[in-house]
CSV table of C-alpha atoms in Angstrom, one decimal:
chain,number,residue,atom,x,y,z
A,11,MET,CA,-46.1,-25.1,42.4
A,12,PHE,CA,-47.5,-25.0,38.9
A,13,ARG,CA,-49.3,-21.8,39.7
A,14,ARG,CA,-46.0,-20.0,40.4
A,15,ARG,CA,-44.5,-21.0,37.1
A,16,SER,CA,-47.5,-19.7,35.2
A,17,ASP,CA,-47.4,-16.5,37.1
A,18,ASP,CA,-43.7,-16.1,36.2
A,19,ALA,CA,-44.4,-16.8,32.6
A,20,ALA,CA,-47.2,-14.2,32.5
A,21,ALA,CA,-44.9,-11.7,34.2
A,22,SER,CA,-42.1,-12.3,31.7
A,23,ALA,CA,-44.6,-12.0,28.8
A,24,THR,CA,-45.8,-8.6,30.0
A,25,VAL,CA,-42.2,-7.5,30.3
A,26,LEU,CA,-41.5,-8.6,26.7
A,27,GLU,CA,-44.6,-6.8,25.5
A,28,LYS,CA,-43.5,-3.6,27.2
A,29,GLN,CA,-40.0,-3.9,25.7
A,30,ASP,CA,-41.6,-4.4,22.2
A,31,GLU,CA,-43.7,-1.3,22.7
A,32,THR,CA,-40.6,0.8,23.7
A,33,THR,CA,-38.6,-0.5,20.8
A,34,GLN,CA,-41.4,0.2,18.3
A,35,ALA,CA,-41.8,3.8,19.6
A,36,ARG,CA,-38.9,4.8,17.4
A,37,ASP,CA,-39.6,5.5,13.8
A,38,PRO,CA,-38.1,2.5,11.8
A,39,GLN,CA,-36.7,5.0,9.2
A,40,ALA,CA,-34.9,7.2,11.8
A,41,LYS,CA,-31.2,6.7,12.6
A,42,LYS,CA,-30.4,5.3,15.9
A,43,GLY,CA,-27.6,7.8,16.6
A,44,ARG,CA,-24.8,5.2,16.9
A,45,PRO,CA,-23.0,2.8,14.6
A,46,THR,CA,-24.1,-0.8,14.6
A,47,PRO,CA,-21.5,-2.8,16.5
A,48,LYS,CA,-19.7,-5.7,14.9
A,49,ARG,CA,-20.9,-9.2,15.9
A,50,SER,CA,-17.6,-9.9,17.7
A,51,GLU,CA,-17.9,-6.7,19.7
A,52,ALA,CA,-21.5,-7.4,20.6
A,53,GLU,CA,-20.6,-10.9,21.8
A,54,ALA,CA,-17.6,-9.5,23.8
A,55,ASN,CA,-19.9,-6.9,25.4
A,56,ARG,CA,-22.4,-9.6,26.4
A,57,ARG,CA,-19.6,-11.7,28.0
A,58,THR,CA,-18.2,-8.7,29.9
A,59,ARG,CA,-21.7,-7.7,31.2
A,60,VAL,CA,-21.5,-9.6,34.4
A,61,THR,CA,-22.8,-8.8,37.8
A,62,VAL,CA,-20.4,-7.1,40.2
A,63,PRO,CA,-18.8,-9.7,42.5
A,64,LYS,CA,-19.3,-9.4,46.2
A,65,ASP,CA,-15.5,-10.0,46.7
A,66,ARG,CA,-13.8,-6.6,46.6
A,67,LYS,CA,-10.5,-8.1,45.3
A,68,GLU,CA,-12.3,-9.8,42.4
A,69,ALA,CA,-14.2,-6.6,41.6
A,70,ALA,CA,-10.8,-4.7,41.5
A,71,ARG,CA,-9.3,-7.3,39.4
A,72,GLN,CA,-12.2,-7.1,36.9
A,73,GLY,CA,-11.9,-3.3,36.9
A,74,ARG,CA,-8.2,-3.5,36.1
A,75,GLU,CA,-8.8,-6.0,33.3
A,76,ARG,CA,-11.5,-3.8,31.8
A,77,MET,CA,-9.1,-0.8,31.9
A,78,ARG,CA,-6.4,-2.9,30.3
A,79,VAL,CA,-8.7,-3.9,27.5
A,80,GLU,CA,-9.7,-0.3,26.9
A,81,ARG,CA,-6.1,0.9,26.9
A,82,GLU,CA,-5.3,-1.8,24.3
A,83,LYS,CA,-8.2,-0.8,22.1
A,84,GLN,CA,-7.0,2.9,22.3
A,85,ARG,CA,-3.4,1.8,21.4
A,86,GLN,CA,-4.6,-0.2,18.4
A,87,ALA,CA,-6.9,2.8,17.4
A,88,LEU,CA,-3.9,5.2,17.6
A,89,MET,CA,-1.9,2.8,15.3
A,90,ASN,CA,-4.6,2.2,12.7
A,91,GLY,CA,-6.8,5.4,13.0
A,92,ASP,CA,-10.0,3.5,14.2
A,93,GLU,CA,-12.3,6.4,15.2
A,94,ARG,CA,-14.4,4.3,17.6
A,95,HIS,CA,-11.7,3.8,20.2
A,96,LEU,CA,-9.6,6.9,19.8
A,97,PRO,CA,-9.1,9.1,22.9
A,98,ALA,CA,-11.5,12.0,23.3
A,99,ARG,CA,-8.9,14.6,22.2
A,100,ASP,CA,-8.5,12.8,18.8
A,101,LYS,CA,-12.1,11.9,18.0
A,102,GLY,CA,-14.4,13.5,15.5
A,103,PRO,CA,-14.2,14.6,11.8
A,104,VAL,CA,-12.7,18.1,12.7
A,105,ARG,CA,-9.7,16.6,14.5
A,106,LYS,CA,-9.3,14.0,11.7
A,107,PHE,CA,-9.2,16.7,9.1
A,108,ALA,CA,-6.7,18.7,11.2
A,109,ARG,CA,-4.4,15.6,11.4
A,110,ASP,CA,-4.7,14.9,7.7
A,111,TYR,CA,-4.1,18.6,6.8
A,112,VAL,CA,-0.9,18.6,8.8
A,113,ASP,CA,0.3,15.2,7.7
A,114,SER,CA,-0.1,16.0,4.0
A,115,ARG,CA,2.4,18.9,4.2
A,116,TRP,CA,6.1,19.4,4.9
A,117,SER,CA,6.8,21.6,7.8
A,118,LEU,CA,10.0,22.9,9.4
A,119,ALA,CA,8.6,22.4,12.9
A,120,GLU,CA,8.9,18.6,12.6
A,121,PHE,CA,12.7,18.9,12.2
A,122,PHE,CA,12.9,21.2,15.3
A,123,LEU,CA,14.2,18.4,17.7
A,124,PRO,CA,16.9,17.0,15.4
A,125,ALA,CA,18.0,20.6,14.5
A,126,ALA,CA,18.1,21.5,18.2
A,127,VAL,CA,20.4,18.5,18.9
A,128,VAL,CA,22.8,19.5,16.1
A,129,ILE,CA,22.8,23.2,17.4
A,130,LEU,CA,23.4,22.0,20.9
A,131,VAL,CA,26.4,19.9,19.8
A,132,LEU,CA,27.8,22.9,17.9
A,133,SER,CA,27.4,25.2,21.0
A,134,ILE,CA,29.3,22.7,23.2
A,135,VAL,CA,32.4,22.7,20.9
A,136,LYS,CA,35.1,25.0,22.3
A,137,VAL,CA,35.5,26.9,19.0
A,138,PRO,CA,34.1,30.5,19.3
A,139,ALA,CA,33.2,30.6,15.6
A,140,LEU,CA,31.1,27.4,15.8
A,141,GLN,CA,29.4,28.7,19.0
A,142,LEU,CA,28.5,31.9,17.3
A,143,LEU,CA,27.2,29.9,14.2
A,144,SER,CA,25.1,27.7,16.5
A,145,THR,CA,23.5,30.7,18.1
A,146,LEU,CA,22.7,32.3,14.7
A,147,LEU,CA,21.4,29.0,13.4
A,148,PHE,CA,19.1,28.6,16.4
A,149,LEU,CA,17.7,32.1,16.0
A,150,LEU,CA,17.1,31.7,12.3
A,151,PHE,CA,15.5,28.3,12.7
A,152,PHE,CA,13.3,29.5,15.5
A,153,VAL,CA,12.1,32.5,13.4
A,154,PHE,CA,11.3,30.2,10.4
A,155,VAL,CA,9.4,27.7,12.6
A,156,ILE,CA,7.3,30.6,14.0
A,157,LEU,CA,6.5,31.8,10.4
A,158,ASP,CA,5.7,28.2,9.4
A,159,PHE,CA,3.3,27.9,12.4
A,160,VAL,CA,1.5,31.1,11.2
A,161,ARG,CA,1.3,29.9,7.6
A,162,LEU,CA,-0.1,26.5,8.7
A,163,GLY,CA,-2.4,27.9,11.3
A,164,LEU,CA,-4.0,30.4,8.9
A,165,GLY,CA,-4.4,27.8,6.1
A,166,LEU,CA,-5.9,25.3,8.5
A,167,ARG,CA,-8.3,27.9,10.0
A,168,LYS,CA,-9.5,28.8,6.5
A,169,GLN,CA,-10.1,25.2,5.5
A,170,LEU,CA,-11.9,24.4,8.7
A,171,ALA,CA,-14.2,27.4,8.2
A,172,GLU,CA,-15.0,26.3,4.7
A,173,ARG,CA,-15.5,22.6,5.4
A,174,PHE,CA,-17.1,22.7,8.9
A,175,ALA,CA,-19.1,25.9,8.7
A,176,GLY,CA,-21.4,26.2,11.7
A,177,GLN,CA,-19.7,23.4,13.6
A,178,ASN,CA,-17.5,23.7,16.7
A,179,THR,CA,-13.8,23.8,15.6
A,180,ARG,CA,-12.5,25.2,18.8
A,181,GLY,CA,-8.9,23.9,19.6
A,182,ALA,CA,-8.4,22.2,16.2
A,183,VAL,CA,-5.8,24.8,15.0
A,184,ALA,CA,-3.8,24.4,18.2
A,185,TYR,CA,-4.2,20.6,17.9
A,186,GLY,CA,-2.8,20.7,14.4
A,187,ILE,CA,0.1,23.0,15.3
A,188,MET,CA,1.1,20.8,18.2
A,189,ARG,CA,1.1,17.8,15.8
A,190,THR,CA,3.6,19.5,13.6
A,191,LEU,CA,6.2,19.5,16.4
A,192,GLN,CA,6.3,15.8,16.3
A,193,MET,CA,8.4,13.9,13.7
A,194,ARG,CA,6.0,12.3,11.2
A,195,ARG,CA,6.9,8.7,12.0
A,196,LEU,CA,6.4,9.3,15.8
A,197,ARG,CA,2.9,10.9,15.4
A,198,LEU,CA,-0.1,9.3,17.1
A,199,PRO,CA,-2.6,8.6,15.7
A,200,LYS,CA,-0.5,7.4,12.8
A,201,PRO,CA,-0.7,9.5,9.6
A,202,GLN,CA,-3.4,8.3,7.2
A,203,VAL,CA,-2.4,10.4,4.2
A,204,ARG,CA,0.8,10.7,2.2
A,205,ARG,CA,2.6,14.0,1.7
A,206,GLY,CA,1.1,16.0,-1.1
A,207,GLU,CA,-2.3,14.3,-0.9
A,208,LYS,CA,-5.4,16.4,-0.3
A,209,PRO,CA,-7.0,15.7,3.1
């Protein structure tokens, strides 16, 4: 009886020694490659790290609960710009710079939807002059939006090449242009810079 306990203690001591050796293998001055979690997050992770239940219904319920928590974290991150919980398409300094670059400028494209509604209303009215005017307005607005896209895309590409030389910036220009199509107050993640500020 006492023999088994001492054997267990010896086994746990050897496991702890091995863990100490593996943790000491890393240079104390080297970065660990990830940010240190907050105390509340570490405690929450410890609580959620439970064994998978044998009951399939309980396992499915726990899976749904984890997904709900993750979605809530992503939603909060989209509202306040927390990089840790953003979706993969919005993560990273390149995407953040593209967002800030777009959000710091006025662009015609963000008024495309309201202008399209006004033009649509004018085209429905049974007055030929207003219908012709709506068609011309739509064509003009469309041309100006395309030119605005070109201007913004070239400027963003140049800034990305300067700031992130040698890094992968693939898709960042298209990401920024797609963001301009949304009205500023509806953009997610929420804008973190004011208009006129340097990103």
